[in-house]
Short mmCIF file of C-alpha atoms and ligand atoms in Angstrom, two decimals:
data_model
loop_
_atom_site.label_atom_id
_atom_site.label_comp_id
_atom_site.label_asym_id
_atom_site.label_seq_id
_atom_site.Cartn_x
_atom_site.Cartn_y
_atom_site.Cartn_z
CA UNK A 1 -60.75 166.00 143.40
CA UNK A 2 -59.45 169.45 144.18
CA UNK A 3 -58.51 171.15 147.43
CA UNK A 4 -61.34 172.91 149.30
CA UNK A 5 -60.89 176.03 151.40
CA UNK A 6 -61.03 173.74 154.41
CA UNK A 7 -58.20 171.59 153.01
CA UNK A 8 -56.07 174.69 152.48
CA UNK A 9 -56.68 175.84 156.06
CA UNK A 10 -55.60 172.42 157.27
CA UNK A 11 -52.49 172.62 155.13
CA UNK A 12 -51.74 176.10 156.47
CA UNK A 13 -51.84 174.68 159.99
CA UNK A 14 -48.78 172.64 159.08
CA UNK A 15 -46.81 175.84 158.39
CA UNK A 16 -46.32 177.70 161.70
CA UNK A 17 -44.47 180.54 159.97
CA UNK A 18 -47.71 181.53 158.21
CA UNK A 19 -49.13 182.83 161.48
CA UNK A 20 -46.32 185.30 162.13
CA UNK A 21 -46.63 189.03 161.67
CA UNK A 22 -44.54 191.41 159.61
CA UNK A 23 -44.72 194.65 161.55
CA UNK A 24 -48.39 194.84 162.52
CA UNK A 25 -49.66 192.85 159.57
CA UNK A 26 -50.27 189.21 158.86
CA UNK A 27 -47.54 187.79 156.65
CA UNK A 28 -48.59 187.19 153.04
CA UNK A 29 -45.80 185.04 151.68
CA UNK A 30 -45.61 185.23 147.90
CA UNK A 31 -41.90 184.51 147.40
CA UNK A 32 -42.27 180.78 146.88
CA UNK A 33 -40.19 180.75 143.74
CA UNK A 34 -37.14 181.76 145.78
CA UNK A 35 -37.88 179.25 148.53
CA UNK A 36 -41.03 177.60 149.82
CA UNK A 37 -41.95 177.47 153.48
CA UNK A 38 -41.43 174.27 155.42
CA UNK A 39 -44.13 172.12 157.01
CA UNK A 40 -43.90 171.20 160.67
CA UNK A 41 -43.21 167.52 159.94
CA UNK A 42 -39.94 168.46 158.21
CA UNK A 43 -38.91 170.83 161.00
CA UNK A 44 -39.82 168.20 163.63
CA UNK A 45 -37.81 165.55 161.85
CA UNK A 46 -34.72 167.77 161.84
CA UNK A 47 -35.16 168.52 165.52
CA UNK A 48 -35.77 164.85 166.31
CA UNK A 49 -32.65 163.74 164.47
CA UNK A 50 -30.38 166.27 166.13
CA UNK A 51 -31.86 165.41 169.52
CA UNK A 52 -31.91 161.63 169.20
CA UNK A 53 -29.99 160.16 166.36
CA UNK A 54 -27.08 162.24 165.19
CA UNK A 55 -24.19 160.19 163.86
CA UNK A 56 -22.19 160.33 160.66
CA UNK A 57 -23.24 158.12 157.79
CA UNK A 58 -21.43 155.25 156.03
CA UNK A 59 -18.34 154.86 158.14
CA UNK A 60 -19.85 153.61 161.35
CA UNK A 61 -20.46 150.12 162.64
CA UNK A 62 -22.46 151.46 165.58
CA UNK A 63 -26.25 151.65 165.76
CA UNK A 64 -26.65 155.41 165.44
CA UNK A 65 -24.45 155.55 162.36
CA UNK A 66 -26.42 152.75 160.77
CA UNK A 67 -29.68 154.56 161.52
CA UNK A 68 -28.31 157.71 159.92
CA UNK A 69 -27.19 155.77 156.85
CA UNK A 70 -30.56 154.04 156.55
CA UNK A 71 -32.39 157.34 156.72
CA UNK A 72 -30.23 158.95 154.07
CA UNK A 73 -30.57 155.94 151.77
CA UNK A 74 -34.33 155.87 152.42
CA UNK A 75 -34.56 159.40 151.02
CA UNK A 76 -32.47 158.39 148.03
CA UNK A 77 -34.92 155.62 147.19
CA UNK A 78 -37.85 157.91 147.86
CA UNK A 79 -36.45 160.41 145.33
CA UNK A 80 -35.71 157.63 142.87
CA UNK A 81 -39.32 156.46 143.04
CA UNK A 82 -40.71 159.99 142.94
CA UNK A 83 -38.92 160.88 139.69
CA UNK A 84 -39.18 157.38 138.20
CA UNK A 85 -35.44 156.77 137.84
CA UNK A 86 -34.13 153.30 137.06
CA UNK A 87 -31.77 152.94 139.98
CA UNK A 88 -30.78 154.53 143.29
CA UNK A 89 -27.29 154.81 141.80
CA UNK A 90 -28.59 157.54 139.53
CA UNK A 91 -29.56 159.80 142.47
CA UNK A 92 -26.74 161.97 143.77
CA UNK A 93 -27.17 164.37 146.66
CA UNK A 94 -25.66 167.81 146.27
CA UNK A 95 -26.04 171.11 148.12
CA UNK A 96 -28.64 172.27 145.62
CA UNK A 97 -29.44 172.83 141.98
CA UNK A 98 -26.46 175.14 141.61
CA UNK A 99 -23.98 172.57 142.82
CA UNK A 100 -25.61 169.87 140.71
CA UNK A 101 -25.19 171.91 137.52
CA UNK A 102 -21.62 172.79 138.47
CA UNK A 103 -20.95 169.09 138.96
CA UNK A 104 -22.20 168.22 135.49
CA UNK A 105 -20.52 171.19 133.80
CA UNK A 106 -17.21 170.39 135.46
CA UNK A 107 -17.25 166.61 135.28
CA UNK A 108 -19.14 165.90 132.07
CA UNK A 109 -17.65 169.07 130.55
CA UNK A 110 -14.20 167.56 131.10
CA UNK A 111 -14.56 165.85 127.71
CA UNK A 112 -15.44 168.99 125.74
CA UNK A 113 -12.86 170.29 123.26
CA UNK A 114 -12.02 173.62 121.65
CA UNK A 115 -14.64 174.48 119.06
CA UNK A 116 -17.43 172.54 120.80
CA UNK A 117 -20.81 174.21 121.21
CA UNK A 118 -23.35 174.18 124.05
CA UNK A 119 -26.97 175.24 123.71
CA UNK A 120 -28.62 177.25 126.53
CA UNK A 121 -31.70 179.48 126.52
CA UNK A 122 -32.16 183.17 127.22
CA UNK A 123 -34.46 182.37 130.16
CA UNK A 124 -31.85 180.44 132.16
CA UNK A 125 -31.09 181.16 135.80
CA UNK A 126 -27.47 182.21 136.35
CA UNK A 127 -26.93 178.75 137.84
CA UNK A 128 -27.36 177.32 134.35
CA UNK A 129 -25.17 179.91 132.64
CA UNK A 130 -22.12 180.63 134.77
CA UNK A 131 -20.96 177.01 135.34
CA UNK A 132 -20.74 176.60 131.55
CA UNK A 133 -18.88 179.90 131.22
CA UNK A 134 -16.34 178.68 133.78
CA UNK A 135 -15.39 175.98 131.26
CA UNK A 136 -14.49 178.75 128.85
CA UNK A 137 -11.49 179.67 131.02
CA UNK A 138 -9.72 176.57 129.76
CA UNK A 139 -11.49 175.72 126.53
CA UNK A 140 -12.67 177.63 123.54
CA UNK A 141 -16.30 176.58 123.84
CA UNK A 142 -19.13 178.47 122.20
CA UNK A 143 -22.45 179.06 123.96
CA UNK A 144 -25.47 179.34 121.64
CA UNK A 145 -28.67 180.80 123.05
CA UNK A 146 -32.32 180.01 122.29
CA UNK A 147 -34.53 183.11 122.17
CA UNK A 148 -38.14 183.62 123.33
CA UNK A 149 -41.25 185.01 121.64
CA UNK A 150 -43.51 187.78 122.96
CA UNK A 151 -45.40 185.41 125.22
CA UNK A 152 -42.20 184.20 126.83
CA UNK A 153 -42.06 180.83 125.11
CA UNK A 154 -38.89 179.36 123.65
CA UNK A 155 -38.47 179.59 119.89
CA UNK A 156 -38.35 175.89 119.08
CA UNK A 157 -37.55 176.41 115.38
CA UNK A 158 -34.50 178.43 116.34
CA UNK A 159 -33.59 175.77 118.94
CA UNK A 160 -33.71 173.12 116.22
CA UNK A 161 -31.56 175.24 113.93
CA UNK A 162 -28.80 175.67 116.54
CA UNK A 163 -27.72 172.02 116.37
CA UNK A 164 -24.74 171.28 114.16
CA UNK A 165 -21.78 168.91 114.13
CA UNK A 166 -20.06 170.92 116.89
CA UNK A 167 -22.95 170.69 119.37
CA UNK A 168 -22.00 168.61 122.41
CA UNK A 169 -24.57 169.54 125.05
CA UNK A 170 -27.92 171.25 125.64
CA UNK A 171 -29.02 172.58 129.02
CA UNK A 172 -32.34 174.30 129.68
CA UNK A 173 -34.83 174.98 132.40
CA UNK A 174 -38.07 173.02 132.79
CA UNK A 175 -39.95 176.07 134.13
CA UNK A 176 -38.76 179.68 134.01
CA UNK A 177 -38.33 181.25 137.46
CA UNK A 178 -39.29 184.64 135.99
CA UNK A 179 -41.84 184.02 133.24
CA UNK A 180 -43.39 180.84 134.64
CA UNK A 181 -43.23 179.28 131.16
CA UNK A 182 -43.34 175.48 131.20
CA UNK A 183 -40.96 174.38 128.47
CA UNK A 184 -41.63 171.32 126.28
CA UNK A 185 -38.63 169.51 127.75
CA UNK A 186 -39.58 166.09 126.41
CA UNK A 187 -39.74 167.37 122.84
CA UNK A 188 -36.56 169.41 123.34
CA UNK A 189 -34.79 166.32 124.66
CA UNK A 190 -35.94 164.27 121.65
CA UNK A 191 -34.62 166.94 119.29
CA UNK A 192 -31.23 166.99 121.05
CA UNK A 193 -31.05 163.19 121.09
CA UNK A 194 -31.82 163.03 117.37
CA UNK A 195 -28.48 164.85 116.99
CA UNK A 196 -26.78 162.58 119.52
CA UNK A 197 -26.55 165.45 122.02
CA UNK A 198 -27.07 164.82 125.77
CA UNK A 199 -29.38 167.08 127.77
CA UNK A 200 -29.58 168.56 131.27
CA UNK A 201 -32.95 169.84 132.51
CA UNK A 202 -32.95 172.39 135.34
CA UNK A 203 -35.95 171.27 137.40
CA UNK A 204 -35.56 173.75 140.28
CA UNK A 205 -38.89 175.41 139.46
CA UNK A 206 -40.67 172.33 138.16
CA UNK A 207 -40.20 169.96 141.08
CA UNK A 208 -42.56 171.93 143.41
CA UNK A 209 -45.37 171.88 140.84
CA UNK A 210 -45.21 168.57 139.02
CA UNK A 211 -43.74 165.12 139.27
CA UNK A 212 -40.77 164.99 136.92
CA UNK A 213 -40.73 161.59 135.24
CA UNK A 214 -37.25 160.65 134.04
CA UNK A 215 -38.49 157.84 131.79
CA UNK A 216 -41.05 160.11 130.17
CA UNK A 217 -38.79 163.14 129.66
CA UNK A 218 -35.87 160.93 128.68
CA UNK A 219 -33.26 163.53 129.67
CA UNK A 220 -29.71 162.59 130.65
CA UNK A 221 -29.48 164.83 133.71
CA UNK A 222 -32.16 166.45 135.86
CA UNK A 223 -31.47 168.71 138.83
CA UNK A 224 -33.53 170.28 141.61
CA UNK A 225 -33.41 171.71 145.15
CA UNK A 226 -35.20 170.45 148.26
CA UNK A 227 -35.77 173.95 149.68
CA UNK A 228 -38.05 174.95 146.81
CA UNK A 229 -40.28 171.92 147.34
CA UNK A 230 -41.17 172.28 151.04
CA UNK A 231 -37.94 170.57 152.14
CA UNK A 232 -34.88 171.69 154.10
CA UNK A 233 -32.16 173.97 152.76
CA UNK A 234 -28.77 172.57 151.80
CA UNK A 235 -29.99 169.57 149.80
CA UNK A 236 -30.17 169.16 146.06
CA UNK A 237 -30.55 166.26 143.71
CA UNK A 238 -28.66 165.37 140.59
CA UNK A 239 -30.28 162.63 138.57
CA UNK A 240 -27.96 161.27 135.90
CA UNK A 241 -28.23 158.33 133.53
CA UNK A 242 -26.03 155.59 134.92
CA UNK A 243 -23.86 155.04 131.82
CA UNK A 244 -23.05 158.74 131.70
CA UNK A 245 -22.33 159.04 135.43
CA UNK A 246 -20.07 156.02 135.19
CA UNK A 247 -18.14 157.59 132.34
CA UNK A 248 -17.57 160.84 134.24
CA UNK A 249 -14.61 161.70 136.48
CA UNK A 250 -15.28 162.60 140.14
CA UNK A 251 -16.18 166.23 140.84
CA UNK A 252 -14.61 166.60 144.27
CA UNK A 253 -12.16 164.36 146.11
CA UNK A 254 -12.24 163.32 149.74
CA UNK A 255 -13.83 160.85 152.11
CA UNK A 256 -16.78 158.62 151.10
CA UNK A 257 -16.01 158.83 147.39
CA UNK A 258 -13.08 156.41 147.33
CA UNK A 259 -12.54 152.66 147.30
CA UNK A 260 -8.86 152.71 148.13
CA UNK A 261 -6.39 155.53 148.63
CA UNK A 262 -2.64 155.41 148.43
CA UNK A 263 -0.18 158.12 147.44
CA UNK A 264 0.54 156.19 144.25
CA UNK A 265 -2.97 155.44 143.12
CA UNK A 266 -6.54 156.00 144.31
CA UNK A 267 -9.62 154.15 143.11
CA UNK A 268 -13.10 155.60 143.38
CA UNK A 269 -16.27 154.37 145.01
CA UNK A 270 -19.22 153.08 142.99
CA UNK A 271 -22.20 155.25 142.16
CA UNK A 272 -23.68 157.27 143.68
CA UNK A 273 -20.94 157.74 146.27
CA UNK A 274 -18.28 158.58 143.69
CA UNK A 275 -19.90 162.02 143.47
CA UNK A 276 -20.56 162.54 147.18
CA UNK A 277 -17.23 163.55 148.68
CA UNK A 278 -17.14 164.37 152.37
CA UNK A 279 -19.88 164.28 154.97
CA UNK A 280 -23.18 164.98 153.26
CA UNK A 281 -25.94 167.07 154.85
CA UNK A 282 -27.38 163.80 156.11
CA UNK A 283 -29.86 165.29 158.58
CA UNK A 284 -31.48 167.53 155.99
CA UNK A 285 -31.36 164.74 153.41
CA UNK A 286 -33.21 162.50 155.87
CA UNK A 287 -35.81 165.21 156.56
CA UNK A 288 -36.27 165.83 152.82
CA UNK A 289 -38.23 162.56 152.63
CA UNK A 290 -40.87 164.16 154.88
CA UNK A 291 -41.30 166.95 152.34
CA UNK A 292 -41.91 164.36 149.63
CA UNK A 293 -44.44 162.71 151.99
CA UNK A 294 -46.16 166.09 152.31
CA UNK A 295 -46.34 166.56 148.54
CA UNK A 296 -47.52 163.02 147.96
CA UNK A 297 -50.21 163.18 150.66
CA UNK A 298 -51.47 166.54 149.41
CA UNK A 299 -51.32 165.28 145.84
CA UNK A 300 -49.06 166.96 143.30
CA UNK A 301 -52.05 167.32 140.93
CA UNK A 302 -54.05 169.05 143.69
CA UNK A 303 -51.13 171.35 144.41
CA UNK A 304 -50.83 172.33 140.76
CA UNK A 305 -54.59 172.82 140.33
CA UNK A 306 -54.78 175.10 143.34
CA UNK A 307 -51.76 177.13 142.24
CA UNK A 308 -53.13 177.48 138.72
CA UNK A 309 -56.46 178.77 140.04
CA UNK A 310 -54.58 181.30 142.17
CA UNK A 311 -52.49 182.32 139.17
CA UNK A 312 -55.53 182.81 136.91
CA UNK A 313 -57.35 184.76 139.59
CA UNK A 314 -54.38 186.95 140.52
CA UNK A 315 -53.49 187.61 136.87
CA UNK A 316 -57.03 188.70 136.07
CA UNK A 317 -57.17 191.00 139.09
CA UNK A 318 -53.68 192.36 138.49
CA UNK A 319 -54.83 193.63 135.09
CA UNK A 320 -57.34 195.89 136.92
CA UNK A 321 -54.38 198.07 137.88
CA UNK A 322 -53.64 200.83 135.38
CA UNK A 323 -50.15 200.75 133.85
CA UNK A 324 -49.50 197.12 134.78
CA UNK A 325 -47.33 195.01 132.51
CA UNK A 326 -47.09 191.26 133.04
CA UNK A 327 -44.01 189.39 131.79
CA UNK A 328 -44.70 185.84 130.67
CA UNK A 329 -48.05 185.01 129.11
CA UNK A 330 -47.48 181.47 127.92
CA UNK A 331 -50.63 179.35 127.93
CA UNK A 332 -48.62 176.66 129.68
CA UNK A 333 -47.47 178.51 132.77
CA UNK A 334 -46.66 177.85 136.44
CA UNK A 335 -47.79 180.08 139.32
CA UNK A 336 -45.17 182.80 138.85
CA UNK A 337 -46.38 186.34 138.25
CA UNK A 338 -43.74 188.84 137.12
CA UNK A 339 -44.82 192.41 136.52
CA UNK A 340 -44.03 196.11 136.65
CA UNK A 341 -46.30 199.08 137.25
CA UNK A 342 -45.69 201.85 134.73
CA UNK A 343 -42.20 203.28 135.16
CA UNK A 344 -42.12 202.55 138.90
CA UNK A 345 -38.96 200.79 140.03
CA UNK A 346 -39.51 197.15 141.04
CA UNK A 347 -37.61 197.74 144.28
CA UNK A 348 -39.91 200.57 145.36
CA UNK A 349 -42.97 198.41 144.71
CA UNK A 350 -41.47 195.51 146.69
CA UNK A 351 -40.45 197.83 149.53
CA UNK A 352 -43.96 199.27 149.87
CA UNK A 353 -45.56 195.82 149.59
CA UNK A 354 -43.37 194.67 152.48
CA UNK A 355 -44.70 197.55 154.59
CA UNK A 356 -48.14 196.03 154.00
CA UNK A 357 -47.00 192.55 154.98
CA UNK A 358 -46.75 191.18 151.44
CA UNK A 359 -43.48 189.38 150.68
CA UNK A 360 -42.54 189.36 146.99
CA UNK A 361 -39.19 189.25 145.23
CA UNK A 362 -37.84 192.13 143.15
CA UNK A 363 -34.89 192.59 140.83
CA UNK A 364 -33.38 190.46 138.10
CA UNK A 365 -34.15 187.10 139.78
CA UNK A 366 -30.71 185.69 138.86
CA UNK A 367 -31.67 186.00 135.20
CA UNK A 368 -29.89 189.12 133.95
CA UNK A 369 -29.66 187.97 130.31
CA UNK A 370 -33.45 187.55 130.32
CA UNK A 371 -33.90 191.05 131.80
CA UNK A 372 -31.64 192.41 129.07
CA UNK A 373 -33.71 190.56 126.46
CA UNK A 374 -36.90 192.09 127.92
CA UNK A 375 -35.22 195.51 128.08
CA UNK A 376 -35.91 196.08 131.78
CA UNK A 377 -33.75 196.18 134.92
CA UNK A 378 -36.04 193.83 136.81
CA UNK A 379 -39.56 192.87 137.80
CA UNK A 380 -41.74 192.43 140.85
CA UNK A 381 -42.43 188.73 141.22
CA UNK A 382 -45.27 187.15 143.18
CA UNK A 383 -45.35 183.37 143.25
CA UNK A 384 -47.80 180.95 144.79
CA UNK A 385 -47.58 177.70 146.71
CA UNK A 386 -50.23 175.29 147.89
CA UNK A 387 -50.81 177.13 151.20
CA UNK A 388 -51.64 180.47 149.56
CA UNK A 389 -55.25 181.64 149.49
CA UNK A 390 -57.45 183.79 147.29
CA UNK A 391 -57.67 186.27 150.18
CA UNK A 392 -53.90 186.61 150.01
CA UNK A 393 -54.07 187.24 146.28
CA UNK A 394 -56.65 189.95 147.07
CA UNK A 395 -54.32 191.48 149.66
CA UNK A 396 -51.59 191.68 147.02
CA UNK A 397 -53.92 193.42 144.57
CA UNK A 398 -55.39 195.82 147.15
CA UNK A 399 -51.87 196.73 148.31
CA UNK A 400 -50.79 197.36 144.70
CA UNK A 401 -53.84 199.55 144.13
CA UNK A 402 -52.76 201.70 147.06
CA UNK A 403 -49.13 201.76 145.96
CA UNK A 404 -49.64 202.53 142.28
CA UNK A 405 -50.82 206.15 142.71
CA UNK A 406 -47.87 206.85 145.05
CA UNK A 407 -45.33 205.80 142.43
CA UNK A 408 -46.87 206.89 139.15
C1 PLP B 501 -33.51 178.61 142.29
C2 PLP B 501 -33.09 178.19 140.95
C3 PLP B 501 -31.81 177.67 140.72
C4 PLP B 501 -30.77 177.61 141.79
O1 PLP B 501 -31.19 176.82 142.86
P1 PLP B 501 -30.34 176.80 144.22
O2 PLP B 501 -31.22 176.05 145.16
O3 PLP B 501 -30.15 178.24 144.61
O4 PLP B 501 -29.06 176.12 143.94
C5 PLP B 501 -31.51 177.23 139.45
N1 PLP B 501 -32.40 177.29 138.46
C6 PLP B 501 -33.65 177.77 138.64
C7 PLP B 501 -34.61 177.77 137.50
C8 PLP B 501 -34.03 178.24 139.89
O5 PLP B 501 -35.25 178.75 140.06
#
C-alpha cells in the first residue's frame, strides 16, 4: 500500500505551517534535512502539557510530578520499542544528536590513550567530527578518514584497510545529510566488530526515513534528533549497549544523576539516569511520543516510498536544467537533492528561490570536509518529507528554470 494524493492532502492538514505564505507565495518547504515540520498533535500536546500538567519529573511525590514522570518514561519505552533496543536503560535523552555524540566522545573516549586511532568518514556532519577532535586537546589520538567514490558512496575496501591494532573506535553516519547516501551500516559494524572495535552510528538523517533496528544493525551506539523526525526541538536520543554505558563515567554532574552525594564521596544513579543530569526537557520528550505515533500511523515504509518517488521525479526533472550538477548519485539514496547550477553561487540560487516561496538550504551543510573533498564551497540542497507533493517539486524546477538564465 502506498500513499495516494488524497492521503498526502490529509497529512498536510496536520501541518498548519504548510498553509502560510512567504511574501505573496505559498510556502514550498524543502529544507526537511535541517528540520522537519511538526504535526498539530505534537504542538497540541506541548500546549496541553504547559497548560494542564507542568511539574518537574522524578523528584515529586505529588500527582502532577508523577504524571510528568510517567509521560517521559512512556516516551522512553516508545523509543525503545521503535528502535528495537533490549531495555529502557539503553535509551538516554539528550538535547539532540550533537549532544549525544559529545556524550559518547567525552565519556567513552575517557579510556582512549595516546596513539589510539578513530575511524570517521569524509561525509560526516561536523557533529561527528569536532567532538572527537576535542579529545585531541588532551590525548594524541589519530583520526583516520574513509573516502567516497564518484557516486558519493563510502569506499568500503579502504574502510576495511584502516583497521589496525591501534583502532579503538569507528563513528559514521547512517545517511549523509548532503549526498543522501545510505551507508551499509550493518556491514560496517560487522567489519569493526571483527576487529573488536565498537561503533557509533549517527542516525540523525536516517530516523525520519526508516526504522533503525538496533538488533539488526548491531551497533554499540546510535544517535538521533526528535526535531528531524516530526518531533519537538531540544530532544535527542542516545542508544547505547548496556554493558558499555555501565562501564562509562558520567558525562555531566548534577541532580537526577546521583544516588547519594556527600563532599567526601558521591555515587551515581543507575541507567539511564546516570547520563541525564539536571532537569530534562520533559515536556518536549513527552510530546516526542506523538511524533512517533504520527510516523507509525502513516507507516515508515509509506513515508519512504513517497519520498523516494519525489526524489526520483525531482532528480529527473532537475536534469532538464542546463548546467546542473547533482552531488550524490548512490543507488541507495534518501530524499536529499544537493546540486549547483553552473558557476552560480549556491547562496544566490537559494536567495532567489526564497523570493519564489521555495525554502531550500545552501552552503556547506555542516560538512566542510566533504565540500573540500568535492572541491566546492557549498551546494543548494532540497530535501523532501512525507507532506511534500509532486506539484511542489514542479515549483522548485520551474523556479530554477527562471533563475538559471539570471545567474549564468
Ligand atoms: C542534523 C545532523 C546532526 C546534528 O543534529 P542536531 O539535531 O543539530 O544535534 C548530526 N548528524 C547529521 C547527519 C545531521 O544531519
